[in-house]
CSV table of C-alpha atoms in Angstrom, one decimal:
chain,number,residue,atom,x,y,z
A,96,MET,CA,-5.6,1.7,3.5
A,97,CYS,CA,-3.6,4.2,5.6
A,98,GLU,CA,-1.4,6.6,3.5
A,99,LEU,CA,1.3,9.0,4.8
A,100,TYR,CA,0.6,11.4,2.0
A,101,SER,CA,-1.8,12.2,-0.8
A,102,LYS,CA,-0.8,11.0,-4.3
A,103,GLN,CA,0.0,14.6,-5.2
A,104,ASP,CA,2.2,15.1,-2.2
A,105,THR,CA,3.9,11.7,-2.8
A,106,LEU,CA,4.7,12.9,-6.4
A,107,ALA,CA,6.0,16.3,-5.1
A,108,LEU,CA,8.1,14.6,-2.4
A,109,ARG,CA,9.6,12.1,-4.9
A,110,GLY,CA,10.5,15.0,-7.2
A,111,LYS,CA,12.2,16.8,-4.5
A,112,HIS,CA,14.1,14.1,-2.7
A,113,ILE,CA,14.4,11.2,-5.2
A,114,GLY,CA,17.1,11.3,-8.0
A,115,PRO,CA,15.8,12.4,-11.4
A,116,SER,CA,17.3,9.4,-13.1
A,117,CYS,CA,15.2,7.1,-10.9
A,118,GLU,CA,12.4,6.4,-13.5
A,119,ILE,CA,8.7,5.6,-12.7
A,120,PHE,CA,6.1,3.6,-14.6
A,121,PHE,CA,3.5,5.5,-16.5
A,122,ALA,CA,5.1,9.0,-15.8
A,123,ALA,CA,2.3,10.8,-17.6
A,124,ASP,CA,-0.3,9.3,-15.2
A,125,PRO,CA,1.5,7.2,-12.4
A,126,ILE,CA,-0.1,4.7,-10.2
A,127,LYS,CA,0.3,4.8,-6.4
A,128,ILE,CA,0.4,1.2,-5.4
A,129,VAL,CA,-0.3,0.6,-1.5
A,130,ARG,CA,-0.6,-3.2,-1.5
A,131,ALA,CA,-0.6,-6.4,-3.4
A,132,GLN,CA,-1.7,-10.0,-3.2
A,133,ARG,CA,-0.7,-12.8,-5.6
A,134,GLN,CA,-1.2,-11.5,-9.2
A,135,TYR,CA,-3.1,-8.3,-8.1
A,136,MET,CA,-2.0,-4.8,-7.1
A,137,PHE,CA,-4.1,-2.2,-5.5
A,138,ASP,CA,-3.9,1.6,-5.5
A,139,GLU,CA,-4.7,4.1,-2.8
A,140,LYS,CA,-8.4,4.1,-3.8
A,141,GLY,CA,-8.6,0.3,-3.5
A,142,GLU,CA,-8.7,-0.2,-7.3
A,143,GLN,CA,-7.6,-3.6,-8.4
A,144,TYR,CA,-5.0,-4.1,-11.2
A,145,LEU,CA,-4.1,-7.3,-12.9
A,146,ASP,CA,-0.3,-7.5,-12.8
A,147,CYS,CA,1.1,-8.8,-16.1
A,148,ILE,CA,4.6,-7.6,-15.6
A,149,ASN,CA,6.1,-8.2,-12.2
A,150,ASN,CA,8.5,-11.1,-12.7
A,151,VAL,CA,10.2,-10.2,-9.5
A,152,ALA,CA,7.1,-11.2,-7.3
A,153,HIS,CA,7.8,-14.6,-8.9
A,154,VAL,CA,5.5,-17.0,-6.7
A,155,GLY,CA,2.9,-14.0,-6.2
A,156,HIS,CA,3.0,-10.7,-4.3
A,157,CYS,CA,3.1,-11.2,-0.5
A,158,HIS,CA,3.0,-14.9,-0.5
A,159,PRO,CA,2.2,-15.9,3.0
A,160,GLU,CA,4.8,-18.7,3.1
A,161,VAL,CA,7.5,-16.3,2.1
A,162,PHE,CA,6.3,-13.8,4.8
A,163,LYS,CA,6.3,-16.5,7.4
A,164,ALA,CA,9.8,-17.7,6.6
A,165,ALA,CA,11.3,-14.3,6.8
A,166,LEU,CA,9.5,-13.5,10.0
A,167,LYS,CA,10.5,-16.7,11.7
A,168,GLN,CA,14.3,-16.2,10.8
A,169,MET,CA,14.2,-12.5,11.6
A,170,GLU,CA,13.0,-13.4,15.2
A,171,LEU,CA,16.2,-15.5,15.6
A,172,LEU,CA,19.0,-14.0,13.8
A,173,ASN,CA,20.2,-12.0,10.9
A,174,THR,CA,23.9,-11.5,10.3
A,175,ASN,CA,26.6,-11.8,7.6
A,176,SER,CA,28.0,-14.9,6.1
A,177,ARG,CA,31.3,-14.9,7.9
A,178,PHE,CA,29.5,-16.7,10.7
A,179,LEU,CA,28.5,-20.3,10.2
A,180,HIS,CA,24.8,-20.8,9.6
A,181,ASP,CA,22.9,-23.7,8.1
A,182,ASN,CA,20.6,-21.6,5.9
A,183,ILE,CA,23.3,-20.5,3.5
A,184,VAL,CA,24.6,-24.0,2.9
A,185,GLU,CA,21.1,-25.5,2.7
A,186,TYR,CA,20.1,-23.0,0.1
A,187,ALA,CA,23.4,-23.4,-1.9
A,188,LYS,CA,22.7,-27.2,-1.9
A,189,ARG,CA,19.1,-26.9,-3.0
A,190,LEU,CA,20.0,-24.3,-5.7
A,191,SER,CA,22.9,-26.3,-7.1
A,192,ALA,CA,20.5,-29.3,-7.4
A,193,THR,CA,18.4,-27.5,-10.0
A,194,LEU,CA,21.6,-26.9,-12.2
A,195,PRO,CA,23.9,-29.1,-14.2
A,196,GLU,CA,26.3,-31.0,-12.0
A,197,LYS,CA,29.4,-28.9,-12.8
A,198,LEU,CA,27.6,-25.6,-11.6
A,199,SER,CA,28.0,-26.1,-7.9
A,200,VAL,CA,29.8,-23.1,-6.3
A,201,CYS,CA,27.8,-20.1,-5.3
A,202,TYR,CA,28.6,-16.4,-4.5
A,203,PHE,CA,25.8,-14.7,-2.9
A,204,THR,CA,24.9,-11.0,-3.3
A,205,ASN,CA,22.0,-8.7,-2.7
A,206,SER,CA,19.8,-7.5,-5.5
A,207,GLY,CA,20.6,-8.0,-9.2
A,208,ALA,CA,23.5,-10.3,-9.6
A,209,TYR,CA,25.4,-8.3,-12.2
A,210,HIS,CA,23.1,-5.3,-12.5
A,211,GLY,CA,24.0,-2.0,-11.2
A,212,HIS,CA,25.7,1.2,-12.2
A,213,LEU,CA,29.4,0.5,-11.9
A,214,SER,CA,31.2,1.9,-14.9
A,215,SER,CA,32.6,-1.7,-15.5
A,216,LEU,CA,29.1,-3.1,-15.8
A,217,ILE,CA,27.7,-0.3,-17.8
A,218,GLU,CA,30.5,-0.7,-20.3
A,219,ILE,CA,29.5,-4.3,-21.1
A,220,SER,CA,25.8,-3.5,-21.5
A,221,PRO,CA,24.5,-2.0,-24.7
A,222,TYR,CA,21.3,-1.5,-22.9
A,223,LYS,CA,23.0,1.0,-20.6
A,224,PHE,CA,25.8,2.6,-22.7
A,225,ARG,CA,23.5,3.2,-25.7
A,226,LYS,CA,21.2,5.2,-23.4
A,227,GLY,CA,24.1,7.5,-22.2
A,228,LYS,CA,26.8,8.8,-24.5
A,229,ASP,CA,26.7,5.7,-26.6
A,230,VAL,CA,30.5,5.2,-26.3
A,231,LYS,CA,31.5,1.6,-26.7
A,232,LYS,CA,34.8,0.7,-25.2
A,233,GLU,CA,37.4,-0.9,-27.5
A,234,PHE,CA,37.5,-4.0,-25.3
A,235,VAL,CA,33.6,-4.6,-25.6
A,236,HIS,CA,32.2,-6.4,-28.8
A,237,VAL,CA,28.6,-6.4,-29.3
A,238,ALA,CA,27.1,-9.4,-31.3
A,239,PRO,CA,23.9,-9.1,-33.2
A,240,THR,CA,20.8,-10.1,-31.3
A,241,PRO,CA,19.6,-13.6,-32.5
A,242,ASP,CA,16.3,-12.2,-33.5
A,243,THR,CA,14.7,-14.3,-36.3
A,244,TYR,CA,11.7,-11.8,-36.6
A,245,ARG,CA,13.4,-8.5,-37.0
A,246,GLY,CA,17.1,-9.2,-37.1
A,247,LYS,CA,19.8,-9.8,-39.8
A,248,TYR,CA,18.8,-13.5,-40.2
A,249,ARG,CA,15.2,-14.1,-40.1
A,250,GLU,CA,12.6,-17.0,-40.0
A,251,ASP,CA,13.1,-17.8,-43.8
A,252,HIS,CA,16.9,-18.4,-43.3
A,253,SER,CA,17.8,-22.0,-43.6
A,254,ASP,CA,20.1,-22.0,-40.5
A,255,PRO,CA,19.7,-18.8,-38.4
A,256,ALA,CA,21.4,-20.2,-35.3
A,257,SER,CA,24.7,-21.0,-37.3
A,258,ALA,CA,24.5,-17.6,-39.1
A,259,TYR,CA,24.1,-15.7,-35.9
A,260,ALA,CA,26.8,-17.9,-34.2
A,261,ASP,CA,29.1,-17.1,-37.1
A,262,GLU,CA,28.8,-13.4,-36.4
A,263,VAL,CA,30.3,-14.0,-33.1
A,264,ARG,CA,33.1,-16.1,-34.7
A,265,LYS,CA,33.9,-13.1,-36.9
A,266,ILE,CA,34.0,-10.7,-33.9
A,267,ILE,CA,36.4,-13.1,-32.2
A,268,GLU,CA,38.7,-13.3,-35.2
A,269,GLU,CA,38.8,-9.5,-35.6
A,270,ALA,CA,39.5,-9.1,-31.9
A,271,HIS,CA,42.4,-11.5,-32.3
A,272,ASN,CA,43.6,-9.8,-35.4
A,273,ASN,CA,43.7,-6.5,-33.5
A,274,GLY,CA,45.9,-8.2,-30.8
A,275,ARG,CA,43.1,-8.6,-28.2
A,276,LYS,CA,41.9,-11.7,-26.3
A,277,ILE,CA,38.5,-12.9,-25.4
A,278,ALA,CA,37.5,-13.0,-21.6
A,279,ALA,CA,33.8,-13.9,-21.8
A,280,PHE,CA,30.5,-13.9,-23.8
A,281,ILE,CA,27.5,-12.7,-21.7
A,282,ALA,CA,23.9,-13.0,-22.7
A,283,GLU,CA,20.5,-13.4,-21.3
A,284,SER,CA,19.3,-16.9,-21.9
A,285,MET,CA,16.3,-15.2,-23.5
A,286,GLN,CA,16.5,-11.4,-24.1
A,287,SER,CA,13.9,-9.5,-22.2
A,288,CYS,CA,14.8,-5.8,-22.4
A,289,GLY,CA,16.0,-6.7,-25.9
A,290,GLY,CA,12.4,-7.3,-27.0
A,291,GLN,CA,11.5,-10.8,-25.7
A,292,ILE,CA,13.9,-12.5,-27.9
A,293,ILE,CA,14.2,-16.4,-27.9
A,294,PRO,CA,17.5,-17.5,-29.6
A,295,PRO,CA,17.2,-20.1,-32.2
A,296,ALA,CA,18.0,-23.7,-31.2
A,297,GLY,CA,21.7,-24.5,-31.4
A,298,TYR,CA,22.8,-20.8,-31.2
A,299,PHE,CA,24.3,-21.1,-27.7
A,300,GLN,CA,26.1,-24.4,-28.4
A,301,ARG,CA,27.9,-22.9,-31.3
A,302,VAL,CA,28.7,-19.6,-29.6
A,303,ALA,CA,30.1,-21.4,-26.6
A,304,GLU,CA,32.3,-23.6,-28.9
A,305,TYR,CA,33.9,-20.5,-30.5
A,306,VAL,CA,34.3,-18.6,-27.2
A,307,HIS,CA,35.8,-21.7,-25.5
A,308,ARG,CA,38.1,-22.1,-28.4
A,309,ALA,CA,39.2,-18.6,-27.9
A,310,GLY,CA,39.8,-19.0,-24.2
A,311,GLY,CA,36.8,-17.3,-22.9
A,312,VAL,CA,33.9,-18.3,-20.7
A,313,PHE,CA,30.1,-18.3,-21.4
A,314,ILE,CA,28.1,-16.4,-18.8
A,315,ALA,CA,24.3,-17.0,-19.0
A,316,ASP,CA,22.1,-14.3,-17.5
A,317,GLU,CA,19.0,-15.8,-15.8
A,318,VAL,CA,18.2,-12.8,-13.6
A,319,GLN,CA,14.8,-12.2,-15.4
A,320,VAL,CA,14.1,-15.6,-17.0
A,321,GLY,CA,15.2,-18.1,-14.4
A,322,PHE,CA,13.4,-20.2,-11.6
A,323,GLY,CA,10.9,-22.0,-13.9
A,324,ARG,CA,9.6,-19.1,-15.8
A,325,VAL,CA,9.8,-21.0,-19.1
A,326,GLY,CA,7.7,-23.9,-17.6
A,327,LYS,CA,9.4,-27.0,-18.9
A,328,HIS,CA,12.8,-26.3,-17.5
A,329,PHE,CA,13.9,-24.6,-14.3
A,330,TRP,CA,16.6,-22.5,-16.2
A,331,SER,CA,15.9,-20.9,-19.5
A,332,PHE,CA,19.4,-22.0,-20.9
A,333,GLN,CA,18.3,-25.6,-20.4
A,334,MET,CA,15.9,-25.2,-23.4
A,335,HIS,CA,18.9,-25.4,-25.6
A,336,GLY,CA,19.6,-29.0,-24.7
A,337,GLU,CA,21.7,-31.0,-22.3
A,338,ASP,CA,24.9,-30.4,-24.4
A,339,PHE,CA,24.9,-26.8,-23.5
A,340,VAL,CA,26.1,-25.8,-20.1
A,341,PRO,CA,27.4,-22.3,-19.3
A,342,ASP,CA,30.4,-21.7,-17.2
A,343,ILE,CA,28.7,-19.0,-15.0
A,344,VAL,CA,25.1,-18.3,-14.3
A,345,THR,CA,23.8,-15.0,-12.7
A,346,MET,CA,20.4,-14.9,-11.1
A,347,GLY,CA,18.4,-12.5,-8.9
A,348,LYS,CA,15.0,-10.7,-8.9
A,349,PRO,CA,12.5,-13.7,-8.7
A,350,MET,CA,15.0,-15.6,-6.4
A,351,GLY,CA,13.7,-13.8,-3.2
A,352,ASN,CA,10.2,-12.9,-4.5
A,353,GLY,CA,10.9,-9.3,-4.0
A,354,HIS,CA,13.4,-9.7,-1.1
A,355,PRO,CA,16.7,-8.4,-2.3
A,356,MET,CA,18.7,-11.6,-3.1
A,357,ALA,CA,20.9,-12.7,-6.0
A,358,CYS,CA,23.6,-15.1,-6.8
A,359,VAL,CA,26.5,-16.1,-9.2
A,360,VAL,CA,26.9,-19.9,-9.7
A,361,THR,CA,30.0,-21.2,-11.4
A,362,THR,CA,32.3,-24.3,-11.6
A,363,LYS,CA,34.7,-25.3,-9.0
A,364,GLU,CA,37.7,-24.7,-11.5
A,365,ILE,CA,36.5,-21.1,-12.0
A,366,ALA,CA,36.0,-20.6,-8.3
A,367,GLU,CA,39.5,-21.8,-7.6
A,368,ALA,CA,41.0,-19.6,-10.1
A,369,PHE,CA,39.1,-16.6,-8.6
A,370,ASN,CA,40.4,-17.5,-5.1
A,371,SER,CA,44.0,-17.9,-6.4
A,372,ALA,CA,43.9,-14.3,-7.5
A,373,GLY,CA,44.2,-13.4,-3.8
A,374,VAL,CA,41.1,-11.4,-3.5
A,375,GLU,CA,38.6,-12.0,-0.9
A,376,TYR,CA,34.9,-11.9,-1.8
A,377,PHE,CA,32.6,-10.6,0.8
A,378,ASN,CA,29.1,-9.1,0.6
A,379,THR,CA,27.6,-7.8,3.9
A,380,TYR,CA,24.1,-8.9,3.1
A,381,GLY,CA,24.8,-11.5,0.5
A,382,GLY,CA,23.6,-15.0,1.9
A,383,ASN,CA,22.4,-13.7,5.2
A,384,PRO,CA,20.1,-16.1,7.2
A,385,VAL,CA,16.9,-14.2,6.4
A,386,SER,CA,17.5,-14.0,2.8
A,387,CYS,CA,18.3,-17.6,2.5
A,388,ALA,CA,15.1,-18.6,4.6
A,389,VAL,CA,13.2,-16.5,1.9
A,390,GLY,CA,14.9,-18.2,-0.9
A,391,LEU,CA,14.3,-21.7,0.5
A,392,ALA,CA,10.6,-20.8,0.9
A,393,VAL,CA,10.4,-19.6,-2.8
A,394,LEU,CA,11.9,-23.0,-4.0
A,395,ASP,CA,9.4,-24.8,-1.9
A,396,ILE,CA,6.5,-22.9,-3.3
A,397,ILE,CA,7.7,-23.4,-6.9
A,398,GLU,CA,7.6,-27.0,-6.3
A,399,ASN,CA,4.5,-27.4,-4.0
A,400,GLU,CA,2.2,-25.2,-6.1
A,401,ASP,CA,3.5,-26.7,-9.4
A,402,LEU,CA,4.3,-23.4,-10.7
A,403,GLN,CA,6.3,-24.7,-13.5
A,404,GLY,CA,3.4,-26.7,-14.7
A,405,ASN,CA,1.3,-23.6,-14.3
A,406,ALA,CA,3.6,-21.6,-16.5
A,407,THR,CA,3.4,-24.2,-19.2
A,408,ARG,CA,-0.4,-24.8,-19.1
A,409,VAL,CA,-1.5,-21.1,-18.7
A,410,GLY,CA,1.4,-19.9,-20.9
A,411,ASN,CA,0.4,-22.2,-23.9
A,412,TYR,CA,-3.2,-21.1,-23.4
A,413,LEU,CA,-2.1,-17.4,-23.4
A,414,ILE,CA,0.0,-17.8,-26.6
A,415,GLU,CA,-2.9,-19.5,-28.3
A,416,LEU,CA,-5.3,-16.7,-27.4
A,417,LEU,CA,-2.7,-14.1,-28.7
A,418,ASN,CA,-2.1,-16.0,-32.0
A,419,LYS,CA,-5.8,-15.6,-32.5
A,420,GLN,CA,-5.5,-11.9,-32.0
A,421,LYS,CA,-2.6,-11.8,-34.4
A,422,ALA,CA,-4.8,-13.2,-37.2
A,423,LYS,CA,-7.4,-10.5,-36.3
A,424,HIS,CA,-5.3,-7.4,-35.7
A,425,THR,CA,-2.9,-5.9,-38.4
A,426,LEU,CA,-0.9,-4.1,-35.5
A,427,ILE,CA,0.3,-7.6,-34.2
A,428,GLY,CA,3.3,-8.5,-36.3
A,429,ASP,CA,4.7,-11.3,-34.1
A,430,VAL,CA,3.6,-13.2,-31.1
A,431,ARG,CA,6.6,-15.1,-29.4
A,432,GLY,CA,7.3,-16.8,-26.1
A,433,ILE,CA,7.3,-19.8,-23.9
A,434,GLY,CA,5.7,-20.3,-20.6
A,435,PHE,CA,5.3,-16.9,-18.8
A,436,PHE,CA,7.9,-15.1,-21.1
A,437,ILE,CA,5.9,-13.5,-24.0
A,438,GLY,CA,6.3,-10.6,-26.3
A,439,ILE,CA,3.8,-9.0,-28.7
A,440,ASP,CA,5.7,-7.2,-31.5
A,441,LEU,CA,3.5,-4.3,-32.7
A,442,VAL,CA,4.0,-3.2,-36.4
A,443,LYS,CA,2.6,-0.5,-38.7
A,444,ASP,CA,2.9,-2.8,-41.6
A,445,HIS,CA,3.7,-6.5,-41.9
A,446,GLU,CA,5.9,-6.4,-44.9
A,447,GLN,CA,8.4,-3.8,-43.7
A,448,ARG,CA,7.7,-4.7,-40.1
A,449,THR,CA,7.9,-1.1,-39.1
A,450,PRO,CA,7.9,-0.8,-35.3
A,451,ALA,CA,4.6,0.6,-34.0
A,452,THR,CA,6.3,2.5,-31.1
A,453,ALA,CA,3.7,5.2,-30.5
A,454,GLU,CA,0.8,2.8,-30.7
A,455,ALA,CA,2.5,0.5,-28.3
A,456,GLN,CA,2.9,3.3,-25.9
A,457,HIS,CA,-0.8,4.2,-26.3
A,458,VAL,CA,-1.8,0.6,-25.7
A,459,ILE,CA,-0.2,0.3,-22.3
A,460,TYR,CA,-1.8,3.4,-21.1
A,461,LYS,CA,-5.1,2.3,-22.2
A,462,MET,CA,-4.6,-1.1,-20.7
A,463,LYS,CA,-3.8,0.7,-17.4
A,464,GLU,CA,-7.1,2.4,-17.7
A,465,LYS,CA,-8.7,-1.0,-18.0
A,466,ARG,CA,-6.7,-2.0,-14.7
A,467,VAL,CA,-4.3,-4.3,-16.6
A,468,LEU,CA,-0.6,-3.5,-16.2
A,469,LEU,CA,1.6,-4.2,-19.2
A,470,SER,CA,4.8,-2.6,-20.3
A,471,VAL,CA,6.9,-2.1,-23.4
A,472,ASP,CA,10.4,-2.9,-24.2
A,473,GLY,CA,12.8,-3.8,-27.1
A,474,PRO,CA,15.2,-1.4,-29.0
A,475,HIS,CA,12.1,0.2,-30.8
A,476,ARG,CA,10.0,0.3,-27.6
A,477,ASN,CA,7.2,-1.4,-29.6
A,478,VAL,CA,7.2,-5.0,-28.0
A,479,LEU,CA,4.4,-5.5,-25.4
A,480,LYS,CA,6.1,-7.8,-22.7
A,481,ILE,CA,4.3,-10.3,-20.5
A,482,LYS,CA,6.0,-11.6,-17.5
A,483,PRO,CA,3.4,-12.1,-14.8
A,484,PRO,CA,3.8,-13.7,-11.4
A,485,MET,CA,3.8,-17.4,-11.8
A,486,CYS,CA,0.4,-17.9,-10.2
A,487,PHE,CA,-1.3,-16.2,-13.2
A,488,THR,CA,-4.4,-18.1,-14.2
A,489,GLU,CA,-6.3,-19.0,-17.5
A,490,GLU,CA,-9.0,-16.5,-16.3
A,491,ASN,CA,-6.4,-13.7,-16.0
A,492,ALA,CA,-5.1,-14.6,-19.5
A,493,LYS,CA,-8.7,-14.3,-21.0
A,494,VAL,CA,-9.1,-11.0,-19.1
A,495,MET,CA,-6.0,-9.6,-20.3
A,496,VAL,CA,-6.5,-10.7,-24.0
A,497,ASP,CA,-10.1,-9.4,-24.2
A,498,GLN,CA,-9.1,-6.0,-22.9
A,499,LEU,CA,-6.1,-6.0,-25.5
A,500,ASP,CA,-8.5,-6.9,-28.3
A,501,GLY,CA,-10.8,-4.1,-27.4
A,502,ILE,CA,-8.0,-1.5,-27.3
A,503,LEU,CA,-6.2,-2.7,-30.5
A,504,THR,CA,-9.6,-2.6,-32.4
A,505,ALA,CA,-10.0,1.0,-31.4
A,506,VAL,CA,-6.4,1.9,-32.3
A,507,GLU,CA,-6.6,0.2,-35.8
A,508,GLU,CA,-10.1,2.1,-36.3
A,509,ALA,CA,-8.5,5.4,-35.5
A,510,MET,CA,-5.5,4.7,-37.7
A,511,GLN,CA,-7.8,3.8,-40.6
A,512,ALA,CA,-10.0,6.8,-40.1
A,513,GLU,CA,-6.7,9.0,-40.1
A,514,THR,CA,-5.5,7.4,-43.3
A,515,GLN,CA,-8.9,7.9,-44.9
A,516,SER,CA,-8.7,11.6,-43.8
A,517,VAL,CA,-5.4,12.1,-45.4
A,518,ILE,CA,-6.6,10.5,-48.6
A,519,SER,CA,-9.7,12.8,-48.7
A,520,GLU,CA,-7.6,15.7,-48.4
A,521,ASN,CA,-6.0,14.9,-51.7
A,522,THR,CA,-9.3,14.3,-53.4
A,523,PRO,CA,-12.1,16.8,-54.5
A,524,CYS,CA,-14.6,15.1,-52.2
A,525,ARG,CA,-13.5,15.0,-48.6
A,526,THR,CA,-14.6,12.3,-46.3
A,527,LYS,CA,-15.4,13.4,-42.7
A,528,MET,CA,-13.1,11.8,-40.1
A,529,HIS,CA,-14.6,10.1,-37.3
A,530,LYS,CA,-14.8,12.6,-34.3
A,531,ASP,CA,-12.8,10.3,-32.0
A,532,ALA,CA,-10.1,9.4,-34.4
A,533,HIS,CA,-7.1,11.8,-34.1
A,534,VAL,CA,-3.5,12.0,-32.9
A,535,GLU,CA,-2.7,13.8,-29.7
A,536,LEU,CA,0.8,14.8,-28.5
A,537,LEU,CA,1.7,13.3,-25.2
A,538,SER,CA,1.6,15.5,-22.2
A,539,ASP,CA,4.4,17.8,-21.7
A,540,SER,CA,5.0,16.1,-18.4
A,541,THR,CA,6.6,13.1,-20.2
A,542,ASN,CA,9.0,15.2,-22.3
A,543,ASP,CA,12.2,16.8,-21.0
A,544,PRO,CA,14.1,18.5,-24.0
A,545,THR,CA,17.3,17.9,-22.1
A,546,GLU,CA,16.8,14.2,-21.8
A,547,ASN,CA,17.8,11.5,-24.0
A,548,PRO,CA,14.2,10.1,-25.2
A,549,SER,CA,15.5,6.7,-25.8
A,550,ARG,CA,16.2,6.3,-22.1
A,551,LYS,CA,12.6,6.4,-21.2
A,552,ARG,CA,10.5,3.3,-20.4
A,553,ASN,CA,7.1,2.0,-19.6
A,554,GLY,CA,4.8,4.9,-20.1
A,555,MET,CA,7.5,7.5,-20.2
A,556,CYS,CA,8.6,9.4,-23.5
A,557,THR,CA,10.1,7.3,-26.2
A,558,ASN,CA,12.3,8.1,-29.3
A,559,LYS,CA,11.1,11.3,-30.8
A,560,HIS,CA,11.5,10.4,-34.5
A,561,SER,CA,8.5,9.9,-36.8
A,562,LEU,CA,5.2,9.3,-34.5
A,563,LEU,CA,7.2,8.0,-31.6
A,564,SER,CA,6.3,11.1,-29.5
A,565,LYS,CA,2.6,10.9,-30.3
A,566,ARG,CA,-0.2,8.9,-28.8
A,567,LEU,CA,-3.3,8.0,-30.6
A,568,LYS,CA,-6.6,9.2,-29.0
A,569,THR,CA,-9.3,6.4,-28.8
C-alpha cells in the first residue's frame, strides 16, 4: 500500500496542521489505517483489524455497489438542489416509505443532521457542554437518562418508564412555573454516547404526551441508531410501538455509508410552519445528485443483502455469547442491546456497580493489540460499545468474544493478585505478588494537564479521579 508519509511523519504533520481539539482513536498508540473492506480495516503494514465500532460504514467499508453508484453519477452531474433532478425526489420518496406516514417532508444536509459546533447546538447537548465549561443555559432542561441499570430508577422498579417520564413532567411544570414555555424534547432513540442505553418500553409515549400537552414537539435522533441497526425495525424509535411517532427525526452517519449525507424528516404541518417564518432553507451540498445516488444504493443493499435480518440473527448470537461471559467474569456488570447496538458495562463490584473506567480503557487497548477494534463510552467511560458494520458475521462475533474473554481473564487475575498483595502488606506473612500483575500509569502522551480529562475518548485519557488515569498491566 502506497503511503505519502511514514506513520511518525503523519503524526508530526497532524500535530502541526490539524487542530488540537480534533481527537484521535487510541492516542497513546494510534493506528494508521490505509484501506478497509466490509468489516475489516488494514493498517500501513497490511495488518487486518476486525471493526466492531464503525456504525458509519453501515453496509460495510467500500461496498462496491456504493462506489459504483457514486462513480456513475459523478460522471454525469453533481450540483445543488436548486436545479430539478430525479435523485433527490426518488431518495425522499424511498426514505419516507420507511417511516410512519405523517413523516413525509425531508430537509437534506451534509454530515451529521444536528451535530456540529454551533453554540446553539452545543447548548442543548449535555454531552458537549458538560465537557467544556459545564454551563447549562436557563432555557435548557436536562432530563435524567432512562437507565434501568445505573440510573435513578432501576430494573427492580415496578414501572421505570412512568417514573422516568414523570421526571420530564416535573421539569415541564417547573419551567412553566418560572414563566417559560417548552419548544421541544430531543433524545436519541437509544442513547449511544450516553452508554448504550435502551429506554424502558412506554417511556417515549409518556414523554411525548407531556411534551405535546405543553405545546412542544418530540425530536427523535436516529443519527447513530437508524437504518435497520436494531434488526427488527428500520428505525429504533419503532421499537416503542406503532402508537409512538415523533414529530421530527434526524438521521445521518450510516445514511451514506461514509459519504457525507444527512437529513431531517418532519410532518407537513411543521414544514409549512417553518416555511411561513419566511426563511429559506438551502444547503449547498445537501441532497446533491451524487449523495442521493449513494443513499439509494445503501437502501438497496440493506434490502438485497437482508442486513436487518443479519443484525437480528448475529446480534442475538453475540448477546448470547456475551451473557455467558457475564456469568464468567466479575468485571461484566451488565450486557444490554438489540441487533448491532450492544453495550458491556464494566464494574469493579456488582453490588455498588462502581464503574471500572481504568479497566475498560485497558481492555480496548489490549483488544487493539489482538486486532479487534472496540471503544468505550458512557458518562463514566466504562461501557464497551459494539456497533459494527451490518455485514458482521457470527464468526466475527465469536472471534471478538474469545479475545475479550482472554483479556478479561488476565485483567481479573491481575486485580486479584493486586488485592492479595495489599492484604499481605497488612499481615505478618506477605504473599508474593505475581510478577505480571501491577498497575502502570498511562503514557504521558495521553495526559495534558491543561486539558479537561473527561473530554477524552476511545483510548485517550479519562477522568483522573481514583484509578481512572491508570491502566492495568497484563
